[in-house]
Coordinates of C-alpha atoms and ligand atoms in Angstrom, one line a residue:
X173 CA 20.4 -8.5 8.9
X174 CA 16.8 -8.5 9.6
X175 CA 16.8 -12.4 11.2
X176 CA 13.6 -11.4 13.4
X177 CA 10.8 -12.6 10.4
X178 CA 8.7 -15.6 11.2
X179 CA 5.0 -16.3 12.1
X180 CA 5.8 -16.5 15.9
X181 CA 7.7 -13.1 15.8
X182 CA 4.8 -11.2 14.3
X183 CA 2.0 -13.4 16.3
X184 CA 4.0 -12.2 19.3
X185 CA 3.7 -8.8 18.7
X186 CA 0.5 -8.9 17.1
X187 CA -2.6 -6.8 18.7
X188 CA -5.5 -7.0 16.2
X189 CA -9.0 -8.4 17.1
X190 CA -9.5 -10.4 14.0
X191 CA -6.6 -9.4 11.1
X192 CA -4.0 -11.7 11.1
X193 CA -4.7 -13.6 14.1
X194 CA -5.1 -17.2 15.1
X195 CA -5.0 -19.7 12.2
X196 CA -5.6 -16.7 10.2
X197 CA -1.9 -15.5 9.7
X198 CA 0.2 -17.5 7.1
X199 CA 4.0 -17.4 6.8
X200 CA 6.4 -18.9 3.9
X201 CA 10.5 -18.4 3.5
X202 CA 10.4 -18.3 0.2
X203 CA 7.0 -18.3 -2.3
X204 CA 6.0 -17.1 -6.0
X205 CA 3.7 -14.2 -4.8
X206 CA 2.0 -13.3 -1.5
X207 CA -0.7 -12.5 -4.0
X208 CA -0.9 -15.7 -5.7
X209 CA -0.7 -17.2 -2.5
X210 CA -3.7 -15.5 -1.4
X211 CA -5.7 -16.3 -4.6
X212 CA -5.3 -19.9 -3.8
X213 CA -6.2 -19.4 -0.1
X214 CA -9.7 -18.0 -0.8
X215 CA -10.1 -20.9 -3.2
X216 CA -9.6 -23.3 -0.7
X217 CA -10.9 -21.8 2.0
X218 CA -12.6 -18.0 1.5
X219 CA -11.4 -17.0 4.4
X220 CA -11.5 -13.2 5.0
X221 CA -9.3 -11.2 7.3
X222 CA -6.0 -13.6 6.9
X223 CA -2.9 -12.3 6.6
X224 CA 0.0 -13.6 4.0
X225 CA 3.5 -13.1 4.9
X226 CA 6.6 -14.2 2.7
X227 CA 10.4 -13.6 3.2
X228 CA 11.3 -13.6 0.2
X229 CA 9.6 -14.2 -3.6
X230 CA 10.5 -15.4 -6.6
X231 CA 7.7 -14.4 -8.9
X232 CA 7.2 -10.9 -6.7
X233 CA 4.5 -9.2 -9.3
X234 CA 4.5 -4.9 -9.5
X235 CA 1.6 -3.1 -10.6
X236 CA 1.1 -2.6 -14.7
X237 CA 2.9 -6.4 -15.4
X238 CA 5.7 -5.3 -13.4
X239 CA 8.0 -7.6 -11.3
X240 CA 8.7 -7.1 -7.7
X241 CA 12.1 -7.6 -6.2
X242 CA 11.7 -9.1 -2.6
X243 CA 15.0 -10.7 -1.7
X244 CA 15.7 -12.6 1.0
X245 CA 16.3 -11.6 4.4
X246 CA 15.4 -7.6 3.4
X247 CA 12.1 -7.5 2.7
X248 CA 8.6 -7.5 4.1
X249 CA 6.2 -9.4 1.2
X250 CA 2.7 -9.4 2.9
X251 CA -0.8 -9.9 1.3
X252 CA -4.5 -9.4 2.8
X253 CA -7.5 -11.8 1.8
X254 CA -10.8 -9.8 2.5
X255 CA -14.0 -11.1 1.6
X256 CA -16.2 -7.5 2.4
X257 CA -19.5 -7.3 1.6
X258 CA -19.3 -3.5 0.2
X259 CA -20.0 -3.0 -3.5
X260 CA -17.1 -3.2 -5.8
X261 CA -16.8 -0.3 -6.9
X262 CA -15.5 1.4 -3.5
X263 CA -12.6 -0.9 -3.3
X264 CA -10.0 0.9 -5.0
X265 CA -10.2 2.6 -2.2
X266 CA -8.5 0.0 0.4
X267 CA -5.3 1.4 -1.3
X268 CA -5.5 4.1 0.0
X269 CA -5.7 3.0 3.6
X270 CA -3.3 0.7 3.2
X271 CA -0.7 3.0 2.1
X272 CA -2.2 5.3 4.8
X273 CA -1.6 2.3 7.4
X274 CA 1.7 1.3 6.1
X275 CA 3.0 5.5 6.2
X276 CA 1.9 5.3 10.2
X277 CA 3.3 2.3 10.5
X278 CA 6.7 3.3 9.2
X279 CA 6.7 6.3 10.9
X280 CA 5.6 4.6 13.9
X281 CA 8.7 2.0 14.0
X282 CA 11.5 3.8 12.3
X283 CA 10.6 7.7 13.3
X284 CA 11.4 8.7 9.0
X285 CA 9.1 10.8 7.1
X286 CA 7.4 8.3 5.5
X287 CA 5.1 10.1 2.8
X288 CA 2.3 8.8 0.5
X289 CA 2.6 9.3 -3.5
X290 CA -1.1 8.7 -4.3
X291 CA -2.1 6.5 -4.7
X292 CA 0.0 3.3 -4.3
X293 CA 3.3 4.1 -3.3
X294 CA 5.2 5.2 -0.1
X295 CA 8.1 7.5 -0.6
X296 CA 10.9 8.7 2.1
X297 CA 13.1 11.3 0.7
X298 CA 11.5 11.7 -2.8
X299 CA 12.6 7.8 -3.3
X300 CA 10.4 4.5 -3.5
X301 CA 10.5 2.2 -0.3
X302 CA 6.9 0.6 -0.6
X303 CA 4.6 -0.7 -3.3
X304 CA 1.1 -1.8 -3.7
X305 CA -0.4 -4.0 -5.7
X306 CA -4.3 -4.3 -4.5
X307 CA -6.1 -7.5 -7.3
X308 CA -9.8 -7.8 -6.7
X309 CA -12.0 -10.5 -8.0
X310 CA -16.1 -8.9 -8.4
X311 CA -18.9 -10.4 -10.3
X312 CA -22.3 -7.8 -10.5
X313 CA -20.4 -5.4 -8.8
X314 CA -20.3 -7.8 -5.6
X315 CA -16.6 -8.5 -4.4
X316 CA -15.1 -12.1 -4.1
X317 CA -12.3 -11.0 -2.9
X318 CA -10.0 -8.1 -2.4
X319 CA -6.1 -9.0 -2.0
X320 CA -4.0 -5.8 -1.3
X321 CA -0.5 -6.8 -1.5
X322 CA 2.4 -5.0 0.4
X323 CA 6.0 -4.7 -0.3
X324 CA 8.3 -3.1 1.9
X325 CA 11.8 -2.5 1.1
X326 CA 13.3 -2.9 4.5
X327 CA 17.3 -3.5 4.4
X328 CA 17.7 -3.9 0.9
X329 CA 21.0 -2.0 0.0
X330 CA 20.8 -3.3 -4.0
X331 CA 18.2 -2.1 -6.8
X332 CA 18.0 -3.6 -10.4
X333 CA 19.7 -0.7 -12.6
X334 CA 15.8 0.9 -14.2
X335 CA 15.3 1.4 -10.3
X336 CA 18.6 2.4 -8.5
X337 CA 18.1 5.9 -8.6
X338 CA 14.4 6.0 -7.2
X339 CA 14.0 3.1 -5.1
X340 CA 15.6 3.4 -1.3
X341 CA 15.2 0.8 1.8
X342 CA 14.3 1.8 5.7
X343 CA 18.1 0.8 6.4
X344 CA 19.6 3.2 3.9
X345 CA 16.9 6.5 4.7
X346 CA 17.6 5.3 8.8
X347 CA 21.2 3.5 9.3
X348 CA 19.1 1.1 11.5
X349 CA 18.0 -2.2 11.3
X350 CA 14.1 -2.2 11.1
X351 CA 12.4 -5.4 13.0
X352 CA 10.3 -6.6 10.2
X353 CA 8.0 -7.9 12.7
X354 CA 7.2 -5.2 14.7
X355 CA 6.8 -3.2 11.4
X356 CA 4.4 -5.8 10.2
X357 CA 2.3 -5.8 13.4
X358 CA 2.0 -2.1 13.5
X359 CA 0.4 -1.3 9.5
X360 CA -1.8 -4.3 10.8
X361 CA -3.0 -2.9 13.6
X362 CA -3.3 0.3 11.7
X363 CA -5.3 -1.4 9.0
X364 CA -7.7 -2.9 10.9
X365 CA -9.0 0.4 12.5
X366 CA -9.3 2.4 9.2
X367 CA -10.6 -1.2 7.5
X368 CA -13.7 -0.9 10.4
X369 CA -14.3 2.8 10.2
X370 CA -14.2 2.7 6.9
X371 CA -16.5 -0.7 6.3
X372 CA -19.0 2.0 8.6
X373 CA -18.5 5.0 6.3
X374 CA -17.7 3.6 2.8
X375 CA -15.8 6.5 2.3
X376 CA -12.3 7.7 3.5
X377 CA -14.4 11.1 5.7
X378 CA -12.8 10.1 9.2
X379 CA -8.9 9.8 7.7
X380 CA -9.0 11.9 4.5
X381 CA -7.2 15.1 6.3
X382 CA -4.7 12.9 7.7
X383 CA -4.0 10.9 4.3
X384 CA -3.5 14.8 2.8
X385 CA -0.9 15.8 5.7
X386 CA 1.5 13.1 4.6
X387 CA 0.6 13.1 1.0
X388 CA 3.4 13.9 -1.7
X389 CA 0.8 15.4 -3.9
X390 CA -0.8 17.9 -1.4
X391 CA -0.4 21.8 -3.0
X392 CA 1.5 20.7 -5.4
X393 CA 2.1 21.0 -8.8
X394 CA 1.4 17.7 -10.6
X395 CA 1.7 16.1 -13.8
X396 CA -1.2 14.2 -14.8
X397 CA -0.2 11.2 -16.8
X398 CA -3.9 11.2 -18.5
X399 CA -4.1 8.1 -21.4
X400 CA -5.9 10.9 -23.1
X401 CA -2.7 13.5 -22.7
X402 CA -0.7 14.6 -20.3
X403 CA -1.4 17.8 -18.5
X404 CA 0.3 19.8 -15.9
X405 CA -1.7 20.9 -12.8
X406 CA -2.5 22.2 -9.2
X407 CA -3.1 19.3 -6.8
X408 CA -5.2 20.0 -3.5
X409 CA -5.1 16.5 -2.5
X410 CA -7.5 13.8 -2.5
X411 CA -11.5 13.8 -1.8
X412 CA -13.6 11.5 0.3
X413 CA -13.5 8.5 -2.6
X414 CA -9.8 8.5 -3.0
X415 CA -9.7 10.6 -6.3
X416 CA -6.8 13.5 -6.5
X417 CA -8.5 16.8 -7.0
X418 CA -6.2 18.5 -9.9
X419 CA -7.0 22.0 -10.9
X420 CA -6.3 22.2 -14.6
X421 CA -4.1 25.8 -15.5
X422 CA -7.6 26.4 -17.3
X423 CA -9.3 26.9 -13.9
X424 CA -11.1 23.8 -14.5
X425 CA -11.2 21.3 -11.8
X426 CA -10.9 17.3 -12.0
X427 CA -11.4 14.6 -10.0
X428 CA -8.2 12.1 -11.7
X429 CA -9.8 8.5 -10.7
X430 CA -7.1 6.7 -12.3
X431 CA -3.4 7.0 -14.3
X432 CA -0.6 8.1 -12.6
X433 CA 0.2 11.1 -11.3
X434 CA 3.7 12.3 -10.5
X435 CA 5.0 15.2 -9.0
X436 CA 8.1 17.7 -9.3
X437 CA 11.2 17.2 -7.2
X438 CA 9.6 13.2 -6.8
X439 CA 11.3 10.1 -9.2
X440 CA 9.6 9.8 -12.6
X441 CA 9.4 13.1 -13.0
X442 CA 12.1 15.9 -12.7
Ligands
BTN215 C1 4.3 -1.7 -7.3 O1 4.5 -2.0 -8.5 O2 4.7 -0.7 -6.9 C2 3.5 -2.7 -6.5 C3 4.4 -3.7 -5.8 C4 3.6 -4.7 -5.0 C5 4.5 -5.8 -4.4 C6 3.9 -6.6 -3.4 S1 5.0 -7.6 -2.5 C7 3.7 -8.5 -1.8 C8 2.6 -8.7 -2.9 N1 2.9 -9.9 -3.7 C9 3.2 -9.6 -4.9 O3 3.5 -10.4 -5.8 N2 3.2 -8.3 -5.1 C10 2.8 -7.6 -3.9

């Protein structure tokens, strides 16, 4: 059992300058939705940088009105509250350095193969172990906030039956017990430094290659789940603004901005 999780844990092993730290870091045993929680933070408050941890949620939400299993005990449930002052329409990209900060710091504290399926999820050995969920709040195209929720499958052994085949923990890929803590402090630390360059840049230049070299859907083929129809294609990875260059069997080469894309050999798609 993971019994390491509470706010003096991670504040202990916590090196950031400004993410997470001081009054800035939040921690609940048990809560709806890190992302809820979050929402009613910057109500109250607006404050940007804080970090939102939970042990365990009963209202956990997935992306596309999905629910989120975090159980107690096994899980890491974490939210961000930023408050940048980029345009809106970048954001979508602070998925992709999350899951970029969250591979590193897997493989960081556990030593697996943590690999990116772009553009929210983290997969070790072809099966799921992380989600994210990133909300945003914009009016003109100027941000309110961005909340990019984590969660992190750490020592769960148990998956609801639709997921039991593609969902895995860090316990059942490792046989070791991961310290939630030091996991947490690490993808924050990691954050923060792609977060600044890119807040410089406003694009993903400085970390693109590296997001490729650990990205499931680098020279691969893909299928393109397109609202428009489905196609199968060539992947060459993703581009300075996030998108997943596809080359089409036609020749023809796309930039996919959005629906999902999975891959041969990966879940969803065999
Ligand atoms: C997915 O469907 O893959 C995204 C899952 C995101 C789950 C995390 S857990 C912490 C945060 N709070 C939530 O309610 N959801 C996100």
């Amino acid at each position: 059992m993971n019994n390491d999780f509470s706010k003096e844990a991670v504040e202990e092993l916590l090196h950031t300058k400004w993410l997470g730290k001081g009054d800035k870091l939040r921690f609940f045993e048990s809560i709806d939705s890190t992302n809820e929680e979050a929402k009613r933070i910057f109500e109250e408050s607006g404050t940007d940088g804080m970090i939102i941890l939970a042990d365990s949620q009963n209202a956990g939400k997935g992306r596309r009105g999905r629910s989120w299993q975090s159980p107690p005990s096994t899980a890491i449930a974490m939210s961000y509250l930023l408050t940048p002052d980029f345009q809106a329409d970048i954001a979508p990209m602070l998925t992709i350095i999350m899951a970029l900060a969250t591979a590193k710091g897997i493989r960081k504290v556990t030593g697996l193969d943590a690999s990116i399926k772009w553009p929210n999820d983290i997969v070790i050995n072809g099966k799921k172990t992380v989600g994210i969920l990133t909300e945003m709040s914009a009016e003109n195209n100027r941000i309110n906030y961005c909340i990019i929720g984590t969660g992190i499958n750490v020592s769960v052994t148990e998956f609801p039956p639709e997921i039991a085949d593609t969902a895995t923990s860090l316990y059942l890929e490792s046989g070791k017990e991961i310290s939630r803590a030091e996991l947490t402090a690490r993808t924050a630390e990691y954050f923060e430094e792609y977060y600044e360059e890119f807040c410089k840049r406003k694009d993903l230049s400085a970390f693109r290659d590296e997001y490729n070299s650990i990205c499931v859907n680098l020279n691969k083929r893909v299928r393109v789940l397109d609202p428009k129809g489905e196609y199968e294609a060539f992947s060459y990875g993703i581009n300075d603004t996030g998108e997943l260059i596809v080359e089409k069997d036609t020749k023809e080469k796309i930039a996919v901005y959005s629906g999902e894309v999975s891959v041969r050999g990966i879940y969803g798609y065999s």
